[in-house]
CSV table of C-alpha atoms in Angstrom, one decimal:
chain,number,residue,atom,x,y,z
A,1,UNK,CA,0.0,0.0,0.0
A,2,UNK,CA,1.2,3.5,-0.8
A,3,UNK,CA,1.1,6.2,1.8
A,4,UNK,CA,0.7,10.0,1.2
A,5,UNK,CA,2.7,11.3,4.2
A,6,UNK,CA,6.5,11.9,4.4
A,7,UNK,CA,8.0,11.6,7.8
A,8,UNK,CA,11.5,11.8,9.3
A,9,UNK,CA,13.2,8.4,9.6
A,10,UNK,CA,15.4,6.8,12.2
A,11,UNK,CA,19.1,7.3,12.2
A,12,UNK,CA,21.1,4.8,10.2
A,13,UNK,CA,23.4,2.9,12.5
A,14,UNK,CA,26.4,1.1,11.0
A,15,UNK,CA,26.0,-2.4,12.4
A,16,UNK,CA,26.7,-5.8,10.9
A,17,UNK,CA,25.1,-8.9,12.2
A,18,UNK,CA,27.6,-11.7,11.7
A,19,UNK,CA,26.5,-15.2,10.7
A,20,UNK,CA,28.3,-18.3,9.6
A,21,UNK,CA,28.5,-18.8,5.9
A,22,UNK,CA,26.4,-21.5,4.3
A,23,UNK,CA,28.6,-24.2,2.8
A,24,UNK,CA,27.1,-24.1,-0.7
A,25,UNK,CA,28.8,-23.1,-3.9
A,26,UNK,CA,27.5,-20.0,-5.8
A,27,UNK,CA,28.5,-18.1,-8.9
A,28,UNK,CA,29.6,-19.9,-12.1
A,29,UNK,CA,30.6,-22.9,-10.1
A,30,UNK,CA,27.0,-23.6,-9.2
A,31,UNK,CA,25.7,-24.1,-12.7
A,32,UNK,CA,26.3,-26.7,-15.4
A,33,UNK,CA,26.0,-24.4,-18.5
A,34,UNK,CA,25.4,-20.8,-19.6
A,35,UNK,CA,21.6,-21.3,-19.4
A,36,UNK,CA,21.8,-21.8,-15.6
A,37,UNK,CA,21.2,-25.6,-15.2
A,38,UNK,CA,22.2,-26.3,-11.6
A,39,UNK,CA,25.3,-28.2,-10.7
A,40,UNK,CA,25.5,-30.0,-7.4
A,41,UNK,CA,29.1,-29.1,-6.3
A,42,UNK,CA,29.7,-31.4,-3.4
A,43,UNK,CA,33.4,-31.9,-3.3
A,44,UNK,CA,34.3,-35.0,-1.4
A,45,UNK,CA,31.0,-35.2,0.5
A,46,UNK,CA,30.3,-38.7,-0.9
A,47,UNK,CA,33.4,-40.1,0.7
A,48,UNK,CA,35.0,-40.4,4.1
A,49,UNK,CA,36.4,-37.5,6.2
A,50,UNK,CA,40.1,-37.7,7.0
A,51,UNK,CA,42.4,-35.5,8.9
A,52,UNK,CA,46.0,-35.1,7.7
A,53,UNK,CA,49.0,-33.5,9.3
A,54,UNK,CA,51.8,-34.6,6.9
A,55,UNK,CA,52.6,-33.9,3.3
A,56,UNK,CA,52.7,-37.6,2.4
A,57,UNK,CA,49.3,-38.3,3.9
A,58,UNK,CA,47.8,-35.2,2.3
A,59,UNK,CA,49.2,-36.2,-1.1
A,60,UNK,CA,48.0,-39.8,-0.8
A,61,UNK,CA,44.3,-38.7,-0.2
A,62,UNK,CA,44.3,-35.8,-2.7
A,63,UNK,CA,45.6,-37.8,-5.7
A,64,UNK,CA,43.2,-40.8,-4.9
A,65,UNK,CA,40.3,-41.5,-7.3
A,66,UNK,CA,38.1,-41.9,-4.2
A,67,UNK,CA,36.0,-39.0,-2.9
A,68,UNK,CA,37.4,-37.5,0.4
A,69,UNK,CA,36.8,-34.6,2.7
A,70,UNK,CA,40.5,-33.9,3.6
A,71,UNK,CA,40.9,-31.8,6.8
A,72,UNK,CA,44.2,-30.0,7.0
A,73,UNK,CA,45.5,-29.6,10.6
A,74,UNK,CA,48.5,-27.5,11.4
A,75,UNK,CA,51.1,-26.8,8.8
A,76,UNK,CA,51.9,-29.1,5.8
A,77,UNK,CA,55.1,-28.3,3.9
A,78,UNK,CA,55.1,-29.8,0.4
A,79,UNK,CA,58.8,-29.3,-0.1
A,80,UNK,CA,59.2,-33.1,0.3
A,81,UNK,CA,56.8,-33.8,-2.6
A,82,UNK,CA,58.0,-33.6,-6.2
A,83,UNK,CA,57.8,-30.1,-7.6
A,84,UNK,CA,56.3,-29.0,-4.2
A,85,UNK,CA,53.0,-29.8,-5.9
A,86,UNK,CA,49.9,-31.9,-5.1
A,87,UNK,CA,47.9,-32.8,-8.2
A,88,UNK,CA,44.3,-32.8,-6.8
A,89,UNK,CA,41.9,-35.3,-8.3
A,90,UNK,CA,38.1,-35.1,-8.7
A,91,UNK,CA,35.6,-35.1,-5.9
A,92,UNK,CA,37.6,-33.6,-3.1
A,93,UNK,CA,37.0,-31.2,-0.3
A,94,UNK,CA,40.2,-29.7,1.1
A,95,UNK,CA,39.3,-27.7,4.2
A,96,UNK,CA,41.4,-26.3,7.1
A,97,UNK,CA,40.6,-27.0,10.7
A,98,UNK,CA,42.0,-25.7,14.0
A,99,UNK,CA,44.4,-22.8,14.3
A,100,UNK,CA,46.1,-21.5,11.2
A,101,UNK,CA,45.8,-24.5,8.9
A,102,UNK,CA,48.5,-23.9,6.3
A,103,UNK,CA,49.8,-25.5,3.1
A,104,UNK,CA,53.3,-24.5,2.0
A,105,UNK,CA,53.4,-25.4,-1.7
A,106,UNK,CA,51.3,-25.6,-4.8
A,107,UNK,CA,47.9,-27.2,-5.6
A,108,UNK,CA,47.5,-28.2,-9.2
A,109,UNK,CA,44.1,-29.0,-10.6
A,110,UNK,CA,44.5,-30.3,-14.1
A,111,UNK,CA,43.6,-32.9,-16.7
A,112,UNK,CA,39.8,-32.3,-16.6
A,113,UNK,CA,39.2,-33.0,-13.0
A,114,UNK,CA,36.0,-31.6,-11.4
A,115,UNK,CA,33.9,-31.2,-8.3
A,116,UNK,CA,36.5,-29.7,-6.0
A,117,UNK,CA,36.2,-27.4,-2.9
A,118,UNK,CA,39.1,-25.7,-1.3
A,119,UNK,CA,38.2,-23.7,1.9
A,120,UNK,CA,39.4,-22.2,5.1
A,121,UNK,CA,43.1,-22.5,4.3
A,122,UNK,CA,46.3,-20.5,4.2
A,123,UNK,CA,48.2,-21.4,1.0
A,124,UNK,CA,51.8,-20.0,0.9
A,125,UNK,CA,54.7,-21.0,-1.2
A,126,UNK,CA,57.6,-21.4,1.2
A,127,UNK,CA,60.0,-18.5,0.7
A,128,UNK,CA,63.0,-20.8,1.5
A,129,UNK,CA,62.1,-23.0,-1.4
A,130,UNK,CA,60.9,-20.4,-3.9
A,131,UNK,CA,64.2,-19.6,-5.5
A,132,UNK,CA,64.3,-23.0,-7.1
A,133,UNK,CA,61.1,-22.3,-9.1
A,134,UNK,CA,60.1,-18.6,-9.4
A,135,UNK,CA,57.2,-19.5,-11.7
A,136,UNK,CA,55.0,-21.4,-9.3
A,137,UNK,CA,51.4,-20.6,-8.4
A,138,UNK,CA,49.5,-21.0,-5.2
A,139,UNK,CA,46.7,-22.8,-7.0
A,140,UNK,CA,46.6,-23.6,-10.7
A,141,UNK,CA,43.4,-24.7,-12.5
A,142,UNK,CA,44.0,-25.9,-16.0
A,143,UNK,CA,43.5,-28.5,-18.8
A,144,UNK,CA,39.7,-28.3,-19.0
A,145,UNK,CA,39.1,-28.8,-15.3
A,146,UNK,CA,35.8,-27.6,-14.2
A,147,UNK,CA,33.4,-26.9,-11.3
A,148,UNK,CA,35.9,-25.7,-8.7
A,149,UNK,CA,35.0,-23.5,-5.7
A,150,UNK,CA,37.8,-21.8,-3.7
A,151,UNK,CA,36.3,-20.1,-0.7
A,152,UNK,CA,37.7,-18.3,2.4
A,153,UNK,CA,41.4,-18.8,1.8
A,154,UNK,CA,44.4,-16.6,2.4
A,155,UNK,CA,46.7,-17.1,-0.6
A,156,UNK,CA,50.0,-15.3,-0.5
A,157,UNK,CA,53.7,-15.1,-1.5
A,158,UNK,CA,53.5,-17.6,-4.4
A,159,UNK,CA,56.0,-16.2,-6.9
A,160,UNK,CA,54.0,-16.5,-10.1
A,161,UNK,CA,50.3,-16.2,-9.6
A,162,UNK,CA,48.2,-16.8,-6.5
A,163,UNK,CA,45.3,-18.4,-8.4
A,164,UNK,CA,45.7,-18.8,-12.2
A,165,UNK,CA,43.0,-20.4,-14.4
A,166,UNK,CA,43.4,-21.3,-18.0
A,167,UNK,CA,43.6,-23.9,-20.8
A,168,UNK,CA,39.8,-24.3,-21.3
A,169,UNK,CA,39.0,-24.7,-17.6
A,170,UNK,CA,35.4,-23.7,-16.7
A,171,UNK,CA,32.8,-22.9,-14.1
A,172,UNK,CA,34.9,-21.7,-11.2
A,173,UNK,CA,34.0,-19.5,-8.3
A,174,UNK,CA,36.6,-17.7,-6.1
A,175,UNK,CA,34.9,-16.1,-3.1
A,176,UNK,CA,35.9,-14.5,0.3
A,177,UNK,CA,39.6,-14.9,-0.3
A,178,UNK,CA,42.4,-12.6,0.6
A,179,UNK,CA,45.4,-12.2,-1.7
A,180,UNK,CA,48.7,-10.5,-0.6
A,181,UNK,CA,52.5,-10.6,-0.6
A,182,UNK,CA,54.7,-10.1,2.5
A,183,UNK,CA,57.8,-7.9,2.4
A,184,UNK,CA,61.1,-9.3,1.2
A,185,UNK,CA,59.4,-12.0,-1.0
A,186,UNK,CA,61.4,-13.0,-4.1
A,187,UNK,CA,60.2,-12.2,-7.6
A,188,UNK,CA,58.9,-8.8,-6.5
A,189,UNK,CA,58.3,-7.6,-10.0
A,190,UNK,CA,55.8,-10.4,-10.6
A,191,UNK,CA,53.4,-10.1,-7.8
A,192,UNK,CA,50.5,-10.6,-10.2
A,193,UNK,CA,47.7,-12.5,-8.6
A,194,UNK,CA,45.1,-13.9,-10.9
A,195,UNK,CA,45.7,-14.7,-14.6
A,196,UNK,CA,42.6,-15.9,-16.5
A,197,UNK,CA,43.6,-17.3,-19.9
A,198,UNK,CA,47.4,-17.7,-20.4
A,199,UNK,CA,47.9,-16.4,-23.9
A,200,UNK,CA,46.3,-14.4,-26.7
A,201,UNK,CA,46.7,-17.5,-29.0
A,202,UNK,CA,45.1,-20.0,-26.6
A,203,UNK,CA,42.0,-20.2,-28.7
A,204,UNK,CA,40.7,-23.3,-26.9
A,205,UNK,CA,39.7,-20.9,-24.2
A,206,UNK,CA,37.0,-19.5,-26.4
A,207,UNK,CA,33.6,-20.4,-24.9
A,208,UNK,CA,35.2,-21.5,-21.6
A,209,UNK,CA,36.6,-19.7,-18.5
A,210,UNK,CA,33.2,-18.9,-16.9
A,211,UNK,CA,34.5,-17.5,-13.6
A,212,UNK,CA,33.1,-15.6,-10.6
A,213,UNK,CA,35.1,-13.5,-8.2
A,214,UNK,CA,33.1,-12.1,-5.3
A,215,UNK,CA,33.9,-10.7,-1.9
A,216,UNK,CA,37.7,-11.1,-2.3
A,217,UNK,CA,40.3,-8.8,-0.9
A,218,UNK,CA,43.4,-7.8,-2.9
A,219,UNK,CA,45.7,-6.4,-0.3
A,220,UNK,CA,49.2,-5.2,0.2
A,221,UNK,CA,51.8,-5.6,-2.5
A,222,UNK,CA,49.5,-7.1,-5.2
A,223,UNK,CA,50.6,-5.4,-8.4
A,224,UNK,CA,48.3,-6.5,-11.1
A,225,UNK,CA,46.0,-9.2,-12.6
A,226,UNK,CA,43.1,-8.8,-10.2
A,227,UNK,CA,42.2,-10.5,-12.5
A,228,UNK,CA,43.7,-10.2,-16.0
A,229,UNK,CA,41.3,-11.9,-18.4
A,230,UNK,CA,41.5,-13.4,-21.9
A,231,UNK,CA,38.5,-15.0,-23.6
A,232,UNK,CA,36.5,-15.7,-20.5
A,233,UNK,CA,33.1,-14.5,-19.2
A,234,UNK,CA,34.1,-13.3,-15.8
A,235,UNK,CA,31.8,-11.8,-13.2
A,236,UNK,CA,33.6,-9.5,-10.7
A,237,UNK,CA,31.4,-8.2,-8.0
A,238,UNK,CA,31.5,-6.9,-4.4
A,239,UNK,CA,35.3,-7.2,-4.1
A,240,UNK,CA,37.7,-4.8,-2.2
A,241,UNK,CA,40.9,-3.5,-3.7
A,242,UNK,CA,43.2,-2.1,-1.0
A,243,UNK,CA,46.6,-2.7,-2.7
A,244,UNK,CA,48.1,0.8,-2.8
A,245,UNK,CA,51.2,1.0,-4.9
A,246,UNK,CA,49.9,-1.4,-7.6
A,247,UNK,CA,50.3,-1.1,-11.3
A,248,UNK,CA,46.7,-1.8,-12.3
A,249,UNK,CA,43.8,-3.9,-10.9
A,250,UNK,CA,41.4,-5.4,-13.5
A,251,UNK,CA,42.6,-5.9,-17.1
A,252,UNK,CA,40.2,-6.8,-19.9
A,253,UNK,CA,42.3,-8.7,-22.4
A,254,UNK,CA,41.7,-10.3,-25.7
A,255,UNK,CA,38.0,-11.3,-26.4
A,256,UNK,CA,37.2,-11.1,-22.6
A,257,UNK,CA,33.7,-10.3,-21.4
A,258,UNK,CA,33.8,-8.7,-17.9
A,259,UNK,CA,30.8,-7.8,-15.8
A,260,UNK,CA,32.3,-5.6,-13.0
A,261,UNK,CA,29.7,-4.6,-10.4
A,262,UNK,CA,29.7,-2.8,-7.1
A,263,UNK,CA,33.4,-3.2,-6.1
A,264,UNK,CA,35.3,-0.9,-3.8
A,265,UNK,CA,38.7,0.5,-5.1
A,266,UNK,CA,40.7,2.3,-2.4
A,267,UNK,CA,43.8,4.3,-3.2
A,268,UNK,CA,44.8,2.1,-6.2
A,269,UNK,CA,46.0,3.0,-9.7
A,270,UNK,CA,43.9,2.0,-12.7
A,271,UNK,CA,40.9,0.3,-11.1
A,272,UNK,CA,40.0,-0.9,-14.6
A,273,UNK,CA,42.8,-0.9,-17.1
A,274,UNK,CA,42.2,0.2,-20.6
A,275,UNK,CA,40.7,-2.8,-22.4
A,276,UNK,CA,41.9,-4.7,-25.4
A,277,UNK,CA,40.1,-3.6,-28.5
A,278,UNK,CA,38.2,-7.0,-28.6
A,279,UNK,CA,37.2,-7.0,-25.0
A,280,UNK,CA,33.7,-6.1,-23.8
A,281,UNK,CA,33.2,-4.5,-20.4
A,282,UNK,CA,30.1,-3.7,-18.3
A,283,UNK,CA,30.9,-1.6,-15.2
A,284,UNK,CA,28.2,-0.4,-12.8
A,285,UNK,CA,28.0,0.7,-9.2
A,286,UNK,CA,31.7,0.6,-8.5
A,287,UNK,CA,33.1,2.9,-5.8
A,288,UNK,CA,36.5,4.6,-5.9
A,289,UNK,CA,38.3,6.5,-3.1
A,290,UNK,CA,41.7,8.2,-3.7
A,291,UNK,CA,42.3,6.3,-6.9
A,292,UNK,CA,44.4,7.4,-9.9
A,293,UNK,CA,44.3,6.4,-13.6
A,294,UNK,CA,40.5,6.1,-13.8
A,295,UNK,CA,39.7,5.5,-17.4
A,296,UNK,CA,36.4,6.3,-19.1
A,297,UNK,CA,35.2,2.9,-20.5
A,298,UNK,CA,31.8,2.9,-22.2
A,299,UNK,CA,29.6,0.0,-21.2
A,300,UNK,CA,29.2,-2.8,-23.6
A,301,UNK,CA,26.5,-5.5,-23.8
A,302,UNK,CA,28.0,-8.6,-22.0
A,303,UNK,CA,26.7,-11.9,-20.6
A,304,UNK,CA,23.9,-11.9,-18.0
A,305,UNK,CA,24.8,-14.3,-15.1
A,306,UNK,CA,22.5,-17.4,-15.2
A,307,UNK,CA,22.6,-17.6,-11.4
A,308,UNK,CA,21.1,-15.5,-8.6
A,309,UNK,CA,23.4,-13.3,-6.5
A,310,UNK,CA,22.9,-10.5,-3.9
A,311,UNK,CA,24.6,-7.3,-4.9
A,312,UNK,CA,25.5,-4.8,-2.2
A,313,UNK,CA,26.3,-1.1,-3.0
A,314,UNK,CA,30.0,-0.6,-3.7
A,315,UNK,CA,30.5,2.0,-1.0
A,316,UNK,CA,29.7,-0.6,1.7
A,317,UNK,CA,32.0,-3.3,0.4
A,318,UNK,CA,35.3,-2.3,2.1
A,319,UNK,CA,34.0,-3.1,5.6
A,320,UNK,CA,32.0,-6.1,4.5
A,321,UNK,CA,35.0,-7.8,2.8
A,322,UNK,CA,37.6,-6.8,5.5
A,323,UNK,CA,35.4,-8.5,8.1
A,324,UNK,CA,34.6,-11.6,6.1
A,325,UNK,CA,37.5,-12.5,3.7
A,326,UNK,CA,40.3,-14.9,4.4
A,327,UNK,CA,40.7,-18.2,6.2
A,328,UNK,CA,39.3,-16.9,9.5
A,329,UNK,CA,36.8,-14.4,8.1
A,330,UNK,CA,33.2,-14.5,9.3
A,331,UNK,CA,30.8,-13.3,6.7
A,332,UNK,CA,28.4,-10.6,7.8
A,333,UNK,CA,24.7,-10.7,7.0
A,334,UNK,CA,24.9,-9.1,3.6
A,335,UNK,CA,21.5,-10.1,2.1
A,336,UNK,CA,20.0,-6.8,1.0
A,337,UNK,CA,16.3,-5.9,1.2
A,338,UNK,CA,14.2,-6.3,-1.9
A,339,UNK,CA,14.5,-3.5,-4.4
A,340,UNK,CA,11.6,-1.0,-4.0
A,341,UNK,CA,9.1,-1.1,-6.8
A,342,UNK,CA,6.5,1.2,-8.2
A,343,UNK,CA,8.4,4.5,-7.9
A,344,UNK,CA,6.5,7.4,-9.4
A,345,UNK,CA,7.3,11.2,-9.6
A,346,UNK,CA,4.8,14.0,-10.1
A,347,UNK,CA,6.0,17.6,-10.4
A,348,UNK,CA,4.5,21.0,-10.0
A,349,UNK,CA,6.1,24.4,-10.1
A,350,UNK,CA,7.7,24.1,-6.6
A,351,UNK,CA,8.3,20.5,-5.8
A,352,UNK,CA,8.4,16.9,-7.0
A,353,UNK,CA,6.2,14.4,-5.2
A,354,UNK,CA,7.7,10.9,-5.1
A,355,UNK,CA,5.8,7.7,-4.1
A,356,UNK,CA,6.7,4.0,-4.2
A,357,UNK,CA,5.3,0.6,-2.9
A,358,UNK,CA,6.0,-0.4,0.7
A,359,UNK,CA,8.7,-3.0,1.3
A,360,UNK,CA,7.3,-5.6,3.7
A,361,UNK,CA,10.5,-7.2,5.2
A,362,UNK,CA,10.4,-7.5,9.0
A,363,UNK,CA,14.0,-6.1,9.3
A,364,UNK,CA,13.5,-3.1,7.1
A,365,UNK,CA,14.9,0.1,8.6
A,366,UNK,CA,13.8,2.6,5.9
A,367,UNK,CA,14.6,4.1,2.5
A,368,UNK,CA,17.1,6.4,0.8
A,369,UNK,CA,15.9,8.6,-2.1
A,370,UNK,CA,18.3,10.1,-4.7
A,371,UNK,CA,18.1,12.5,-7.6
A,372,UNK,CA,20.3,13.6,-10.5
A,373,UNK,CA,20.1,15.8,-13.5
A,374,UNK,CA,21.7,13.0,-15.6
A,375,UNK,CA,19.9,9.8,-16.4
A,376,UNK,CA,21.4,6.7,-14.8
A,377,UNK,CA,24.3,8.3,-12.9
A,378,UNK,CA,25.4,11.2,-10.7
A,379,UNK,CA,22.8,10.6,-8.0
A,380,UNK,CA,22.8,12.7,-4.8
A,381,UNK,CA,21.0,11.5,-1.7
A,382,UNK,CA,18.2,13.8,-0.6
A,383,UNK,CA,17.4,12.5,2.9
A,384,UNK,CA,20.9,13.0,4.4
A,385,UNK,CA,21.9,10.6,7.2
A,386,UNK,CA,18.3,10.0,8.3
A,387,UNK,CA,16.4,7.1,6.7
A,388,UNK,CA,12.8,7.6,5.5
A,389,UNK,CA,10.4,5.4,7.3
A,390,UNK,CA,7.5,5.9,4.8
A,391,UNK,CA,7.4,5.1,1.1
A,392,UNK,CA,7.1,8.7,-0.1
A,393,UNK,CA,9.1,12.0,-0.3
A,394,UNK,CA,8.8,15.5,-1.5
A,395,UNK,CA,11.8,17.0,-3.3
A,396,UNK,CA,11.9,20.8,-2.9
A,397,UNK,CA,15.5,21.0,-4.1
A,398,UNK,CA,14.6,21.5,-7.7
A,399,UNK,CA,15.4,23.8,-10.6
A,400,UNK,CA,12.4,25.2,-12.3
A,401,UNK,CA,12.0,23.7,-15.8
A,402,UNK,CA,14.8,21.2,-15.5
A,403,UNK,CA,14.2,17.4,-15.7
A,404,UNK,CA,15.3,15.5,-12.5
A,405,UNK,CA,15.8,11.7,-12.4
A,406,UNK,CA,15.0,9.7,-9.2
A,407,UNK,CA,15.8,6.3,-7.7
A,408,UNK,CA,15.1,4.8,-4.3
A,409,UNK,CA,16.8,2.1,-2.2
A,410,UNK,CA,15.7,0.1,0.8
A,411,UNK,CA,17.9,-0.4,3.9
A,412,UNK,CA,17.6,-3.1,6.6
A,413,UNK,CA,18.6,-3.0,10.2
A,414,UNK,CA,22.1,-4.4,9.4
A,415,UNK,CA,22.7,-1.5,7.1
A,416,UNK,CA,22.4,-3.6,4.0
A,417,UNK,CA,21.0,-1.6,1.1
A,418,UNK,CA,19.2,-2.7,-2.0
A,419,UNK,CA,20.4,-1.7,-5.5
A,420,UNK,CA,18.6,1.2,-7.1
A,421,UNK,CA,14.9,1.0,-8.0
A,422,UNK,CA,13.5,1.8,-11.4
A,423,UNK,CA,14.4,5.3,-12.4
A,424,UNK,CA,11.7,7.9,-12.9
A,425,UNK,CA,11.9,11.6,-14.0
A,426,UNK,CA,9.9,14.8,-13.6
A,427,UNK,CA,10.1,18.4,-14.7
A,428,UNK,CA,9.0,21.1,-12.2
A,429,UNK,CA,6.6,23.1,-14.5
A,430,UNK,CA,4.5,26.3,-14.7
A,431,UNK,CA,1.3,26.1,-12.8
A,432,UNK,CA,-1.6,25.7,-15.2
A,433,UNK,CA,0.3,23.6,-17.7
A,434,UNK,CA,-1.7,20.4,-16.9
A,435,UNK,CA,-1.2,18.8,-20.3
A,436,UNK,CA,2.5,19.5,-20.0
A,437,UNK,CA,3.1,21.1,-23.4
A,438,UNK,CA,5.1,24.0,-22.0
A,439,UNK,CA,2.3,26.5,-22.5
A,440,UNK,CA,-0.7,27.5,-20.3
A,441,UNK,CA,-3.5,27.8,-22.8
A,442,UNK,CA,-7.0,26.6,-23.7
A,443,UNK,CA,-6.0,22.9,-23.7
A,444,UNK,CA,-5.5,23.2,-19.9
A,445,UNK,CA,-8.9,24.8,-19.2
A,446,UNK,CA,-10.8,21.4,-19.5
A,447,UNK,CA,-8.6,19.8,-16.8
A,448,UNK,CA,-9.0,22.8,-14.6
A,449,UNK,CA,-12.8,23.1,-15.0
A,450,UNK,CA,-13.4,19.5,-14.3
A,451,UNK,CA,-12.2,20.0,-10.7
A,452,UNK,CA,-13.7,23.4,-10.1
A,453,UNK,CA,-14.9,23.6,-6.4
A,454,UNK,CA,-14.3,19.9,-6.0
A,455,UNK,CA,-13.6,19.2,-2.3
A,456,UNK,CA,-11.3,16.1,-2.5
A,457,UNK,CA,-7.7,16.3,-1.4
A,458,UNK,CA,-6.5,13.4,-3.6
A,459,UNK,CA,-8.3,14.5,-6.7
A,460,UNK,CA,-7.2,18.1,-6.5
A,461,UNK,CA,-3.6,17.6,-5.3
A,462,UNK,CA,-2.1,18.5,-8.6
A,463,UNK,CA,-3.9,21.8,-8.8
A,464,UNK,CA,-4.4,22.9,-5.2
A,465,UNK,CA,-1.8,25.5,-4.6
A,466,UNK,CA,-2.8,26.4,-1.0
A,467,UNK,CA,-3.5,22.8,0.0
A,468,UNK,CA,-7.1,23.5,1.2
A,469,UNK,CA,-8.3,20.5,-0.8
A,470,UNK,CA,-10.4,22.7,-3.1
A,471,UNK,CA,-9.8,24.2,-6.6
A,472,UNK,CA,-11.2,27.7,-6.3
A,473,UNK,CA,-10.5,31.3,-7.2
A,474,UNK,CA,-7.0,31.3,-5.7
A,475,UNK,CA,-6.0,28.6,-8.2
A,476,UNK,CA,-7.9,30.3,-11.0
A,477,UNK,CA,-5.9,33.5,-10.4
A,478,UNK,CA,-2.6,31.6,-10.5
A,479,UNK,CA,-3.5,30.0,-13.8
A,480,UNK,CA,-4.6,33.3,-15.2
A,481,UNK,CA,-1.4,34.9,-14.2
A,482,UNK,CA,0.5,32.3,-16.2
A,483,UNK,CA,-1.8,32.4,-19.2
A,484,UNK,CA,0.2,31.8,-22.5
A,485,UNK,CA,3.4,31.7,-20.5
A,486,UNK,CA,6.0,29.3,-22.0
A,487,UNK,CA,9.3,27.7,-20.9
A,488,UNK,CA,11.9,25.5,-22.5
A,489,UNK,CA,12.9,22.6,-20.2
């Protein structure tokens, strides 16, 4: 139900309600194809749960053809394993338990394996071993491997990439991870974190590399590739970039399609690098603070994700991700309220009257209303720091004869905000121009005479200058004063 009153709201309190994350894959890893057919990514759930504390034991279970949930306890140094690498086979869950579960070494997911979950781990290539192979990743996904979920990990110090994905691999989600490099780590010129597609000539990647990055934190000393993408359809949303001193963040490479939504870029250079001529980029709702090298990149038509996801406003993402990302992170309640519907705008010569449908969530705190002189961008919040508690507002901060554009968001008691509603517009106009043709003339007389002396507040609202719920001689005089007056909006 819509209401016709506008009231002051309650003060917005910055508060996150923390909850444990549900152990279920999302993003591209949760679907079987680009039409959105679900994929039941279970990892090793069909097999036994084992706890490992040595490299040999971990390697034995990870390379087995049998499903396992492999719990990592303590620190496992893979320097005793050939190439410091464990080649993970299908149907595995590798999850940390206890205090600071850590793998020193390299996890390689290759040769078409699938259904793998890696979670709650620290993965760090041992600095004492790194000089023997300066081109080793933390995790490599390659050779048409698919349906991989990497969630809540700290991945750091690996001298090549931290997670690299290529060679026709597909349907991967990387979520709630923290990427960084410590000081004094070798190969400092190559602190590039996430390479998607290894070469401009790797044409087997066409139609593959469907990857989601969400709620990740690129932190200190990450220089680039956050990610760098060739060929893939990559969804990058609600991530935090806090890697001051970097070279660039996201790079759209050859034939890439990138959907970049509501990320937070803090004091970084080139949040989105200039794209390759064949790349397509859609960027919306991203927030920048103290950044340099911001390029104007016109939006292109890209893929629409075939899965559902909750998108929080970019300006809230820094605190959300810093609290929740990494091996020990606890995800806050980030489910936003429903997007308000039914927004309308009606203008007269002094104000714009806005109204929208009530949201019915039990934890709704209120609404924010925004306007702009430019469609689709440049919105300014009209209600300050106080939320609106009713689904209506009157904008008196208008310019006579200029078109204003409006959107509204809903905010819950955990400070989660919906994305923008539908956009509407209105032009504050001359009193008497009821047909809105920029002239007060005989066309308007019919509208006016139909309500002459009608005593009905709702029916006369558009004409009733003195708000006495009656169209009478006062309104007639105002109309007569504007007779044949014109304006150019």
